[in-house]
CSV table of C-alpha atoms in Angstrom, one decimal:
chain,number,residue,atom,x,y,z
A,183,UNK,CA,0.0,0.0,0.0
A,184,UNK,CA,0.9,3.5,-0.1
A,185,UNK,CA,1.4,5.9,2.2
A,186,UNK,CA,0.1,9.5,1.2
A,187,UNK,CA,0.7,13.0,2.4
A,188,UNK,CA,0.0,15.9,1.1
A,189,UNK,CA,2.4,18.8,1.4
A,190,UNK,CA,1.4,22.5,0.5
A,191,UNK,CA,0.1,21.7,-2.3
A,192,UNK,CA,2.5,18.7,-3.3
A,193,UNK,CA,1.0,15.3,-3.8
A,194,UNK,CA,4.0,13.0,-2.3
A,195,UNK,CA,3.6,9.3,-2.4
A,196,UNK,CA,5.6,7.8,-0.2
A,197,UNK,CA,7.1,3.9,-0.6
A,198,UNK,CA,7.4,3.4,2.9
A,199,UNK,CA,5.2,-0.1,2.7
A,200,UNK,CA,4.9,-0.7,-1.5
A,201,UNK,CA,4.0,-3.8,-2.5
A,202,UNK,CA,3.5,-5.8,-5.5
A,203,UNK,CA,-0.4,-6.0,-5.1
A,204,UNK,CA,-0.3,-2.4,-5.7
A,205,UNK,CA,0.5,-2.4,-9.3
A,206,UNK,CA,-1.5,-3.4,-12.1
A,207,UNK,CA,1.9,-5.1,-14.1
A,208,UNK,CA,1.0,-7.3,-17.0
A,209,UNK,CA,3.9,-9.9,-17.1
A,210,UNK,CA,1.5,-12.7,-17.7
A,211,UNK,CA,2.8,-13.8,-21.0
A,212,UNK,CA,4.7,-16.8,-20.4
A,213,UNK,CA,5.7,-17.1,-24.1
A,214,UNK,CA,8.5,-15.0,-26.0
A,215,UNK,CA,7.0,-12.2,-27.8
A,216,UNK,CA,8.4,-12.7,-31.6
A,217,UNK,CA,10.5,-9.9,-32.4
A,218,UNK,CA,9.7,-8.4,-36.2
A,219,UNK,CA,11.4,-6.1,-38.1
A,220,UNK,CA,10.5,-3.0,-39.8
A,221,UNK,CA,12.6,-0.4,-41.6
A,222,UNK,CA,12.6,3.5,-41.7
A,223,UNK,CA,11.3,5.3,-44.6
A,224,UNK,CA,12.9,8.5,-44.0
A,225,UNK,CA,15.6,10.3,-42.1
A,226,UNK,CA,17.0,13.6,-41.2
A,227,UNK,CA,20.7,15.0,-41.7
A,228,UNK,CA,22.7,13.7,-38.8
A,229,UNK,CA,24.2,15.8,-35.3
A,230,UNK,CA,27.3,15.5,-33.9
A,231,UNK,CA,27.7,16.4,-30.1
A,232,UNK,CA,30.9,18.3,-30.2
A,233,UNK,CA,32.0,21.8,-30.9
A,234,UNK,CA,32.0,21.7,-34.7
A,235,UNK,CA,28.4,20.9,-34.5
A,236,UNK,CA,27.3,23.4,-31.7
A,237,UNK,CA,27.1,20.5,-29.3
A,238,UNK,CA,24.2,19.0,-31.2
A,239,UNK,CA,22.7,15.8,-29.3
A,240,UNK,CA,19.4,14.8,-31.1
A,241,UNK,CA,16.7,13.6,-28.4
A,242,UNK,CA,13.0,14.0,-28.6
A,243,UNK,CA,11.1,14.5,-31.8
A,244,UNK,CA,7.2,15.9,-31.9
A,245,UNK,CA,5.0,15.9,-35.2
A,246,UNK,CA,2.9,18.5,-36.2
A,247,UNK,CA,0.3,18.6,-38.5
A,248,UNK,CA,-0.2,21.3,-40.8
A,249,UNK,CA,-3.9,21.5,-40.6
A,250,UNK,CA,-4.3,23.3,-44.0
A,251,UNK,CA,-2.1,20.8,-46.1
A,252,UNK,CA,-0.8,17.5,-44.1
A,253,UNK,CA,1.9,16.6,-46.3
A,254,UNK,CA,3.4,19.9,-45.5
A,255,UNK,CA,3.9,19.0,-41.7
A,256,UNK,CA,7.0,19.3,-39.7
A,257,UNK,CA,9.0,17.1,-37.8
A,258,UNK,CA,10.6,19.2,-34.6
A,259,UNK,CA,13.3,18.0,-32.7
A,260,UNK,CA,15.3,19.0,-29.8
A,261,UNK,CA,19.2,18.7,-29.8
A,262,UNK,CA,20.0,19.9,-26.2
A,263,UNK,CA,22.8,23.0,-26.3
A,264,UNK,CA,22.7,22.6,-30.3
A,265,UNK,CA,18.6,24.2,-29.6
A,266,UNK,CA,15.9,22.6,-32.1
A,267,UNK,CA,15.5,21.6,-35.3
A,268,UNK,CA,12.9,21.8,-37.8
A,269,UNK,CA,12.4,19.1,-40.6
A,270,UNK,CA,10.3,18.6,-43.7
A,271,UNK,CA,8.6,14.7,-43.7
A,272,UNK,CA,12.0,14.5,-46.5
A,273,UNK,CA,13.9,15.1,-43.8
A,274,UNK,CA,15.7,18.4,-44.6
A,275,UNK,CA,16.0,20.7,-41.9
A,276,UNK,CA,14.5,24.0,-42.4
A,277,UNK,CA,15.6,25.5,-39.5
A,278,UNK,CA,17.8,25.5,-36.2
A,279,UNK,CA,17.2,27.5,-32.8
A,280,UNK,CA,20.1,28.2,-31.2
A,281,UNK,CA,19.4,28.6,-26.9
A,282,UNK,CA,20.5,31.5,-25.1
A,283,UNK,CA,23.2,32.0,-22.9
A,284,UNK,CA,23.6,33.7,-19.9
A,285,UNK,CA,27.1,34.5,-19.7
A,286,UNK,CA,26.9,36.5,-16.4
A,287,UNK,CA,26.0,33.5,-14.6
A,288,UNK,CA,27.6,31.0,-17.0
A,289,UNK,CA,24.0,29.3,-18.4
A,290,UNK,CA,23.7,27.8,-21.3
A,291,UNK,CA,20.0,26.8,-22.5
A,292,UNK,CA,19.8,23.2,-23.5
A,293,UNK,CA,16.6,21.8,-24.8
A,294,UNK,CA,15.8,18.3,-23.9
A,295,UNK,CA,12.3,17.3,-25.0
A,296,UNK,CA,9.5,18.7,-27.2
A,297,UNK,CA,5.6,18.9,-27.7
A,298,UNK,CA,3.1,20.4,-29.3
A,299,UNK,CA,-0.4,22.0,-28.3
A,300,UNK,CA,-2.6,23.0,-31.7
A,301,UNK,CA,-5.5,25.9,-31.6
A,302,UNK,CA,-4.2,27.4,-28.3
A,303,UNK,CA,-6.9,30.6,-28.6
A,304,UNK,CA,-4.2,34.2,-28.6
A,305,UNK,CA,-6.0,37.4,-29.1
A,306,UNK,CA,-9.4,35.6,-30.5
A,307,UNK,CA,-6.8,33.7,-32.9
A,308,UNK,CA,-5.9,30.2,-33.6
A,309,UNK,CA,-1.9,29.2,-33.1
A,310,UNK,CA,0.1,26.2,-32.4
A,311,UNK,CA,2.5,26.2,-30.8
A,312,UNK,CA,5.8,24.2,-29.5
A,313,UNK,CA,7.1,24.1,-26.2
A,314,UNK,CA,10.6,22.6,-25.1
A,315,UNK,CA,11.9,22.0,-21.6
A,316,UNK,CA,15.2,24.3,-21.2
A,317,UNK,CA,17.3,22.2,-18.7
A,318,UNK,CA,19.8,25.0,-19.1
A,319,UNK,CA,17.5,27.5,-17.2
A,320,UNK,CA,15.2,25.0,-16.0
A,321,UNK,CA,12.4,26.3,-17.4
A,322,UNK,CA,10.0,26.1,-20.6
A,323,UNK,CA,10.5,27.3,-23.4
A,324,UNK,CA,7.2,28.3,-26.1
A,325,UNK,CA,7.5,28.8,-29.6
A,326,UNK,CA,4.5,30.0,-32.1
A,327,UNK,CA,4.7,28.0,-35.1
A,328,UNK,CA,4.0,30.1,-38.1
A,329,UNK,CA,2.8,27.9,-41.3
A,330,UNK,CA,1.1,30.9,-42.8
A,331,UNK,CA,3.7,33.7,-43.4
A,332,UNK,CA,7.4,32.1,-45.6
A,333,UNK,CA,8.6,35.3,-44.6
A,334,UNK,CA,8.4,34.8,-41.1
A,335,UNK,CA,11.0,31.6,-39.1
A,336,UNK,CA,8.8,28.9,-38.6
A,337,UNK,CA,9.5,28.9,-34.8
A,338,UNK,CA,9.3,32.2,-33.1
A,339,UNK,CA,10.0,32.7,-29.5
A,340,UNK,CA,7.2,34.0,-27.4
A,341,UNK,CA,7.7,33.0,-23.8
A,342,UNK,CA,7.0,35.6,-21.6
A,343,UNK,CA,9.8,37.2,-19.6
A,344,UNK,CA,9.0,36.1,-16.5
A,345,UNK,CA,8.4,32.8,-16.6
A,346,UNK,CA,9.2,30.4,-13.8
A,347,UNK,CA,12.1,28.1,-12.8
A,348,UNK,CA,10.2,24.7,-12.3
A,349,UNK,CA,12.4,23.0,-10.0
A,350,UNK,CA,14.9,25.5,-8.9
A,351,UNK,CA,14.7,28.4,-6.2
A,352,UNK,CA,18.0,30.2,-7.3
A,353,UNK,CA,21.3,30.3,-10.0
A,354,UNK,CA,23.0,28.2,-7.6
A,355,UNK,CA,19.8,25.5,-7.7
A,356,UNK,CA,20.3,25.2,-11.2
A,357,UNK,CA,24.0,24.6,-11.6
A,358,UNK,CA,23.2,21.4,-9.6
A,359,UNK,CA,21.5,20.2,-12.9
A,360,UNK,CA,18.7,18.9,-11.5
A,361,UNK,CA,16.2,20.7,-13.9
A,362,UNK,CA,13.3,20.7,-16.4
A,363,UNK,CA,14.1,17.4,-18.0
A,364,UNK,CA,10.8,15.3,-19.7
A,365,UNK,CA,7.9,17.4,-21.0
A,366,UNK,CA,4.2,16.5,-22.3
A,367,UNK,CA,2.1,19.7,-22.8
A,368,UNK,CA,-2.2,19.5,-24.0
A,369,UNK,CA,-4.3,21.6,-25.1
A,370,UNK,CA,-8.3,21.7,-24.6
A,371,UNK,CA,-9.9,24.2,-27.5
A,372,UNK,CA,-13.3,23.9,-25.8
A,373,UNK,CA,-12.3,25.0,-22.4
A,374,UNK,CA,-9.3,26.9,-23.9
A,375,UNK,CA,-7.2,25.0,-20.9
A,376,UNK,CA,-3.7,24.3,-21.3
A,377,UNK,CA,-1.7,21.7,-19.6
A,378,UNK,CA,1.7,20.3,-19.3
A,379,UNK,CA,3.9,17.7,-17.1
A,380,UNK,CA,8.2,18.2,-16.8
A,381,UNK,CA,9.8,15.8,-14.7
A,382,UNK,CA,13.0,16.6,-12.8
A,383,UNK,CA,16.9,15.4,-13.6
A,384,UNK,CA,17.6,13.2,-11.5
A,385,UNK,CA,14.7,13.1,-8.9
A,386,UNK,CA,11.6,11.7,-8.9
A,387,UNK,CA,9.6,14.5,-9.3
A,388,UNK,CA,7.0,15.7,-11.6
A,389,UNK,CA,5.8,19.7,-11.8
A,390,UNK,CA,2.6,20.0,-13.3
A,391,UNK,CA,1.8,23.3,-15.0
A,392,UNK,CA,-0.9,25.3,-16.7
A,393,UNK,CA,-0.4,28.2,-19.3
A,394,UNK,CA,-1.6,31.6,-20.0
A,395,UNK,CA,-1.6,34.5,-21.8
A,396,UNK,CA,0.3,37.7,-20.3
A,397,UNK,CA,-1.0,41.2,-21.0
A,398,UNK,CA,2.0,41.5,-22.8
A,399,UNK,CA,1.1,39.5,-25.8
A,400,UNK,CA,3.2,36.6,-24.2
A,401,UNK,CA,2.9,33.0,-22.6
A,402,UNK,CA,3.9,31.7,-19.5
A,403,UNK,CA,3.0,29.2,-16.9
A,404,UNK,CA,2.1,28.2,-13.3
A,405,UNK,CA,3.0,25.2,-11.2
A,406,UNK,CA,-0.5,23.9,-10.0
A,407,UNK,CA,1.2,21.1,-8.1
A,408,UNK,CA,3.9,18.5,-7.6
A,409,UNK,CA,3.9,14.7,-7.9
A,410,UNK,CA,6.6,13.0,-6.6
A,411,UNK,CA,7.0,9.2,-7.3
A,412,UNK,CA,8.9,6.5,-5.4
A,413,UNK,CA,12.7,5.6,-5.8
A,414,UNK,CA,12.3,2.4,-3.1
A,415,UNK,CA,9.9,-0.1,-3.9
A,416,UNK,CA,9.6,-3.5,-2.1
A,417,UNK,CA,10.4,-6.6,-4.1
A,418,UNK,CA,11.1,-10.4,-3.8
A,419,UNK,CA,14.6,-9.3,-2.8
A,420,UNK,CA,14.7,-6.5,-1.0
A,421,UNK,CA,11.7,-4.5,0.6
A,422,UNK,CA,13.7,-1.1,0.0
A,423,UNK,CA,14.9,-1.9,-3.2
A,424,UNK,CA,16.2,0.8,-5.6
A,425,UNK,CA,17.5,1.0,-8.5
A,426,UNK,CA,21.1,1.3,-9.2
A,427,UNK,CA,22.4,5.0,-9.4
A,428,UNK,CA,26.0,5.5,-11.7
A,429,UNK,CA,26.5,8.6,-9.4
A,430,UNK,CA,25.7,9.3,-5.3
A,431,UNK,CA,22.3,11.6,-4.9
A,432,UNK,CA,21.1,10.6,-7.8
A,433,UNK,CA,17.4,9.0,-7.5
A,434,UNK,CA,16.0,6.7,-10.4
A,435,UNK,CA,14.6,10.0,-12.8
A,436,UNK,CA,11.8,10.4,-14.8
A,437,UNK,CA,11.7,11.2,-18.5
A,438,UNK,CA,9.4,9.8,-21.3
A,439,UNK,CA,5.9,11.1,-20.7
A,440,UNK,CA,2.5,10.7,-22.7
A,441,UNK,CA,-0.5,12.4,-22.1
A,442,UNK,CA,-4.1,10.7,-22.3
A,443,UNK,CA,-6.3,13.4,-22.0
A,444,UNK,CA,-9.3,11.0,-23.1
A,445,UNK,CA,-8.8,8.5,-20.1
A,446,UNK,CA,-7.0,11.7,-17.5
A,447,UNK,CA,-4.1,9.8,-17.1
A,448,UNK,CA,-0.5,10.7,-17.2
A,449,UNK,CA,1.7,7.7,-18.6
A,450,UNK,CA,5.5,8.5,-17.4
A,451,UNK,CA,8.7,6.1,-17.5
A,452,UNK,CA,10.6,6.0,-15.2
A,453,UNK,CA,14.1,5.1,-16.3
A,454,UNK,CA,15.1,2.4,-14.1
A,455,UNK,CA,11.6,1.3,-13.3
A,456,UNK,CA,9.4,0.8,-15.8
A,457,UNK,CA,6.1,2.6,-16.8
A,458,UNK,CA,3.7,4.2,-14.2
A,459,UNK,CA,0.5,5.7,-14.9
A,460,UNK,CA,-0.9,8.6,-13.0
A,461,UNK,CA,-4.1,9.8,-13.0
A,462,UNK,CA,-4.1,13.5,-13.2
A,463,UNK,CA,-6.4,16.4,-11.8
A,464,UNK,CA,-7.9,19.2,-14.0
A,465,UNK,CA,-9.6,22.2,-11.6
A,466,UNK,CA,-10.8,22.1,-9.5
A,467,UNK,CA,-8.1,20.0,-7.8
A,468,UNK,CA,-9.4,17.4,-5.6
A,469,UNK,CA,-7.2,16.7,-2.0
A,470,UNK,CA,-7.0,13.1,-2.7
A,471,UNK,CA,-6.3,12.0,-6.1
A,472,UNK,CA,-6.3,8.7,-7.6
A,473,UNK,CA,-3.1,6.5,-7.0
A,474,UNK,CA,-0.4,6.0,-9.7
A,475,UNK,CA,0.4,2.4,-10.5
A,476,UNK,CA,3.2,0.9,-12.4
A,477,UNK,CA,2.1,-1.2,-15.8
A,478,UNK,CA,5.0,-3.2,-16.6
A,479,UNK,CA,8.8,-3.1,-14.9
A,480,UNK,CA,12.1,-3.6,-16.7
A,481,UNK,CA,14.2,-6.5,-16.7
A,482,UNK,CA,16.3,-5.3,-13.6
A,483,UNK,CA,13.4,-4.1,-11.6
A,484,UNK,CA,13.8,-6.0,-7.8
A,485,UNK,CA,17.4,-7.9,-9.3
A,486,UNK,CA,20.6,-7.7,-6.6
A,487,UNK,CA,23.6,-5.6,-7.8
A,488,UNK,CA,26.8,-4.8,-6.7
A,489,UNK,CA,28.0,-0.9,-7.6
A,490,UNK,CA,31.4,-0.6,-8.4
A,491,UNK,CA,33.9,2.6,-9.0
A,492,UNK,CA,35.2,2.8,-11.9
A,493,UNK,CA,38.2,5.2,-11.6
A,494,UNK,CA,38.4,6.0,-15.5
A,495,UNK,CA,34.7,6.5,-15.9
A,496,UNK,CA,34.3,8.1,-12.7
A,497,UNK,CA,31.1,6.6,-11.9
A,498,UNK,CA,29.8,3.5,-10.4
A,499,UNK,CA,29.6,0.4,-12.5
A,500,UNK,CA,26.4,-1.7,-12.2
A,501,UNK,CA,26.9,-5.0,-11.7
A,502,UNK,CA,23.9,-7.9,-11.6
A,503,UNK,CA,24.2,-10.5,-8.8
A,504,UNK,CA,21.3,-12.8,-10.5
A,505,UNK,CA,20.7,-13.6,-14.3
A,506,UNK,CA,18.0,-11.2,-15.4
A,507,UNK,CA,14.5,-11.9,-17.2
A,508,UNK,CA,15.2,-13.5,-21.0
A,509,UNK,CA,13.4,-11.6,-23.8
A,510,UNK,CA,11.8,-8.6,-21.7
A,511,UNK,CA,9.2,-6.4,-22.4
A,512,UNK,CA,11.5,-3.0,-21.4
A,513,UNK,CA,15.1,-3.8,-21.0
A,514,UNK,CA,16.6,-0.1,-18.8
A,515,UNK,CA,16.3,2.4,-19.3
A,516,UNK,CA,12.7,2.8,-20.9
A,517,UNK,CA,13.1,6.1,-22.4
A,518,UNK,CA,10.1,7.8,-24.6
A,519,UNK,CA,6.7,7.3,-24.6
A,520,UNK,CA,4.0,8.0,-27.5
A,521,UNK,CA,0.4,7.0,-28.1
A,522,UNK,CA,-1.2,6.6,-30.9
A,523,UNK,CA,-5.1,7.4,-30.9
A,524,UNK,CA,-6.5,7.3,-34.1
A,525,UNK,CA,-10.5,8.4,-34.1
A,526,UNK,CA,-11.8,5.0,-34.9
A,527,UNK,CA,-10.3,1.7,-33.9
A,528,UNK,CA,-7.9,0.5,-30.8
A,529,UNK,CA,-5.5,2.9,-29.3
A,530,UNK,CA,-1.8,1.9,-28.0
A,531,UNK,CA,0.9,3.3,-26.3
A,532,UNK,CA,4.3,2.5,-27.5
A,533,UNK,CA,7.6,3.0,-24.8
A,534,UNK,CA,11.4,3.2,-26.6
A,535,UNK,CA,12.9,0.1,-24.8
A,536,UNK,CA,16.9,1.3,-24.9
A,537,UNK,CA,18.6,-1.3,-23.0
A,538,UNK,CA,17.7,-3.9,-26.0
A,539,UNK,CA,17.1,-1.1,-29.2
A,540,UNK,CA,13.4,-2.5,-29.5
A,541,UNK,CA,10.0,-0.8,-29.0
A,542,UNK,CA,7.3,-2.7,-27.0
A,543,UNK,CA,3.8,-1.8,-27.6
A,544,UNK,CA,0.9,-1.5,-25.5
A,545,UNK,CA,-2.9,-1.7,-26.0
A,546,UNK,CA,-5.1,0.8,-24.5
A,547,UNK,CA,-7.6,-1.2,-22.4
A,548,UNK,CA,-9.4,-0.8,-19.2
A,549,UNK,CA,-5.4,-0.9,-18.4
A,550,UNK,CA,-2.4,-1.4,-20.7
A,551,UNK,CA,-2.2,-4.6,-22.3
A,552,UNK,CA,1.7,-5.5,-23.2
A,553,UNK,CA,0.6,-7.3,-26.8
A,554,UNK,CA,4.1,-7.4,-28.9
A,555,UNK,CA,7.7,-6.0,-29.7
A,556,UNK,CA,9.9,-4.5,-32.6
A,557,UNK,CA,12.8,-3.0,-33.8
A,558,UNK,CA,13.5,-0.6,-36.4
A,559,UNK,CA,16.5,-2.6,-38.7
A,560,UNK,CA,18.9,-1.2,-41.4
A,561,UNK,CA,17.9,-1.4,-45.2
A,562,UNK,CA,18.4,1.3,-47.3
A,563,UNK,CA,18.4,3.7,-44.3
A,564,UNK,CA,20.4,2.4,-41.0
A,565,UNK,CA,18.1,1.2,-38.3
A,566,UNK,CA,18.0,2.8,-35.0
A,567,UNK,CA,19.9,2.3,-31.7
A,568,UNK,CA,19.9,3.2,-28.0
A,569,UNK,CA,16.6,5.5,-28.7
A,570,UNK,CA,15.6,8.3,-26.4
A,571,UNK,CA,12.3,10.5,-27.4
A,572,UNK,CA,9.5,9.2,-29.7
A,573,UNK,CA,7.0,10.9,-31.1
A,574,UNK,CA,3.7,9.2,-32.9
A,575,UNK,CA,0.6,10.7,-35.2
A,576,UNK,CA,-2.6,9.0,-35.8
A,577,UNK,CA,-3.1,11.4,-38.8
A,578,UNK,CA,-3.0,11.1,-42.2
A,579,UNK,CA,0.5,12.9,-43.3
A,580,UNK,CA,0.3,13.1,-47.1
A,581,UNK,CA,0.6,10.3,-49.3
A,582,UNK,CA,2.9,8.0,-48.0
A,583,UNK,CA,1.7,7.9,-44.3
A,584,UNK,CA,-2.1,7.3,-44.9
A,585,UNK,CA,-2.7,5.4,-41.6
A,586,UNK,CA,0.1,7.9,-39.5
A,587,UNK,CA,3.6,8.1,-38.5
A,588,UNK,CA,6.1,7.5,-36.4
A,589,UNK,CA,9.3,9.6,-35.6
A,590,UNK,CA,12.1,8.4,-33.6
A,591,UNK,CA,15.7,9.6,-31.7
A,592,UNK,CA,18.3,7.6,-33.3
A,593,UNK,CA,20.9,7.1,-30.5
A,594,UNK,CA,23.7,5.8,-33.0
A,595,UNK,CA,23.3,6.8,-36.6
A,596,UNK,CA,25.4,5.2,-38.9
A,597,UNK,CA,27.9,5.3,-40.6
A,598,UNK,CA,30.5,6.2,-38.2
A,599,UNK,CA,32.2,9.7,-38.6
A,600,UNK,CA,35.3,10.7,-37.5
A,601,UNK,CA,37.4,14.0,-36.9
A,602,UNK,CA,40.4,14.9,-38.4
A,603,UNK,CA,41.8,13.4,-35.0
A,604,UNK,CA,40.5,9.8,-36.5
A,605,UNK,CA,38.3,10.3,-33.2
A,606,UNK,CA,34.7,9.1,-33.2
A,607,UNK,CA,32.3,11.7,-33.7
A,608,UNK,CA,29.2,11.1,-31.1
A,609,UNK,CA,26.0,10.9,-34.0
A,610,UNK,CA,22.7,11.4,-33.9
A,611,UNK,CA,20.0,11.9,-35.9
A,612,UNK,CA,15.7,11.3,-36.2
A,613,UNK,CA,14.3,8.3,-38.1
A,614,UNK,CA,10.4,8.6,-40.1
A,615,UNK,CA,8.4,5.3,-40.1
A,616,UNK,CA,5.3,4.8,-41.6
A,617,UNK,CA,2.4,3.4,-39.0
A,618,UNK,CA,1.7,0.8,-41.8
A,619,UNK,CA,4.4,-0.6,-41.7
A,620,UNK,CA,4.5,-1.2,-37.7
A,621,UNK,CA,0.2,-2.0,-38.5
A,622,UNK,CA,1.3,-4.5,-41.0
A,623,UNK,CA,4.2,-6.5,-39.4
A,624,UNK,CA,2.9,-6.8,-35.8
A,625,UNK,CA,-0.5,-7.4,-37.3
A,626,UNK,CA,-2.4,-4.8,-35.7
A,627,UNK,CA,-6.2,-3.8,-36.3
């Protein structure tokens, strides 16, 4: 069971006596799921983190639909200190947004994930707009997205001045780096009510926020309240197990998060964990929400270890003291989260497995329902490894992605380049696959 308090307006669930019986974890399939392969059909220019490239580490990728023409929507993508990018569904970049700097207080934005919310009402008009999670300043960043005016950049900053740290309470807070890390963002056109969730480097905590409109023309935010999920759970081998930590302070973090605005729920993985989904309040907020429950755990979840320094990485080294699970569903760290909700027919939410480069698939039920696995594999285009941030579209975007698409972080893009040092460059880039072709070879509805 749980043990709740609620502090100033933080909902805190404490893991004091967590048991199994708790969660709602389908790992009743006793068979292997069959692995099946599918290939990308498109993919961007590739990123190099070092300083010929601005420092440009590809991450999380959003889709937006243009809603005049869909086969001229945009692929957006953040690449930490190298900003965000902007792609074509051909995968040319059509523009990059470099983050600010703060050279007083030596900050340096750094953009880690991305959404979307669409017909957010401005002055009695329509706009879309994007919204990335600065880990840099630790706060969000909001960008209208103009699809009407080629003489205007597509993403246009127009965060208001004074918007909030999330997580921090000074410079000094910050510096510690733990900051605006994961981001989903929602938007309701009815009841013109805008919503988002960023989780916290390396903590378990989750800020979630609404947005406005300042006088000024501009949008910010407000924290509404905190979640803050558990980093000891009690297994079959230890009833204060946690996970593993590479550095000391560090608590098992939070980044891949999906919002279900149908069902109110907040899916969010939790790196070393597994997936947990949270049922979220809209106002009026309610003194005792409903409790979040873990769907599915990864292979090390509950498994002995033995942490190690290692002097040349300066970090501890994990090291298993039992064999773990064969042929998981989420092999750690589970890293992005998507759904796909077309209007008609089942619904799914897919989570980037990285420990194993495959992507396990979920149907949308009364809860989850683990169903099957993939990977993307090379062809003409080079598959994709040790993914972060996915994005998913139940649209139609143009001809060749009748039934949707799905866009994902490429963690090792290939081939390998090097500097004139013969040093390996760090690569990364953002793969397009078509939802037919995950619809066709997983055998989906």
């Amino acid at each position: 069971m749980y043990i709740k308090q609620y502090i100033a307006g933080t909902v805190l669930y404490s893991t004091i006596l967590l048991t199994n019986f708790a969660f709602a974890i389908n790992n009743s399939d006793s068979n292997n799921p069959a692995t099946n392969s599918i290939t990308a059909n498109q993919e961007t220019r590739a990123f190099f983190d070092d300083k010929w490239d601005n420092e440009s580490d590809a991450d999380d990728p959003v889709i937006w639909v243009n809603p005049h023409d869909n086969s001229k929507s945009l692929i957006i993508g953040t690449l930490k200190h190298g900003g965000l990018a902007v792609f074509n569904l051909q995968g040319e970049m059509l523009q990059q947004v470099i983050p600010e700097q703060d050279q007083i207080n030596k900050l340096q934005g750094s953009y880690n994930n991305v959404d979307i919310i669409t017909s957010y009402f401005l002055e009695n008009n329509k706009i879309d707009l994007a919204i990335a999670s600065d880990r840099g300043f630790d706060k969000l960043k909001i960008f209208l997205i103009n699809y009407q005016d080629e003489n205007k950049p597509i993403l246009e900053d127009i965060t208001a001045d004074n918007a909030p740290m999330l997580f921090s309470q000074s410079i000094d807070d910050i510096k510690t780096e733990q900051t605006a890390y994961g981001l989903s963002a929602h938007y309701n056109s009815k009841q013109q009510q805008g919503i988002g969730f960023v989780t916290q480097a390396n903590k378990t905590k989750i800020a979630q926020v609404t947005f406005y409109t300042t006088p000024e023309g501009t949008i910010s935010y407000k924290i509404v309240q905190y979640y803050i999920l558990p980093d000891t759970f009690n297994t079959e081998s230890d009833p204060l197990w946690s996970p593993c930590q590479e550095d000391d302070g560090d608590l098992p973090q939070l980044e891949g998060l999906a919002i279900d605005y149908q069902r109110q729920v907040l899916y969010a993985s939790q790196e070393q964990v597994g997936i947990w989904q949270i049922p979220f309040q809209l106002p009026p907020y309610s003194t005792k929400p409903n409790l979040p429950m873990l769907i599915d755990t990864v292979a090390s979840y509950g498994v002995p270890y033995e942490r190690i320094w290692d002097p040349l990485e300066e970090e501890y080294q994990c090291h298993w003291l039992n064999t773990l699970p064969k042929n998981p569903h989420l092999k750690a760290d589970v890293e992005g989260l998507a759904l796909y909700q077309p209007a008609k027919g089942d619904q799914y939410l897919v989570a980037s497995s990285q420990g194993d480069d495959h992507y396990a698939i979920y149907q949308l039920k009364q809860q989850p329902v683990f169903i099957d696995r993939f990977q993307i594999k090379s062809r003409v285009i080079d598959g994709t490894s040790h993914t972060d941030g996915i994005a998913i579209t139940a649209q139609a975007i143009g001809n060749q992605y009748p039934n949707g698409l799905m866009v994902v972080q490429d963690g090792d893009d290939q081939p390998s380049s090097f500097n004139s040092e013969g040093k390996q460059r760090d690569k990364t880039n953002f793969k397009l696959v078509s939802w037919e072709r995950i619809k066709h070879y997983l055998g989906l509805d």
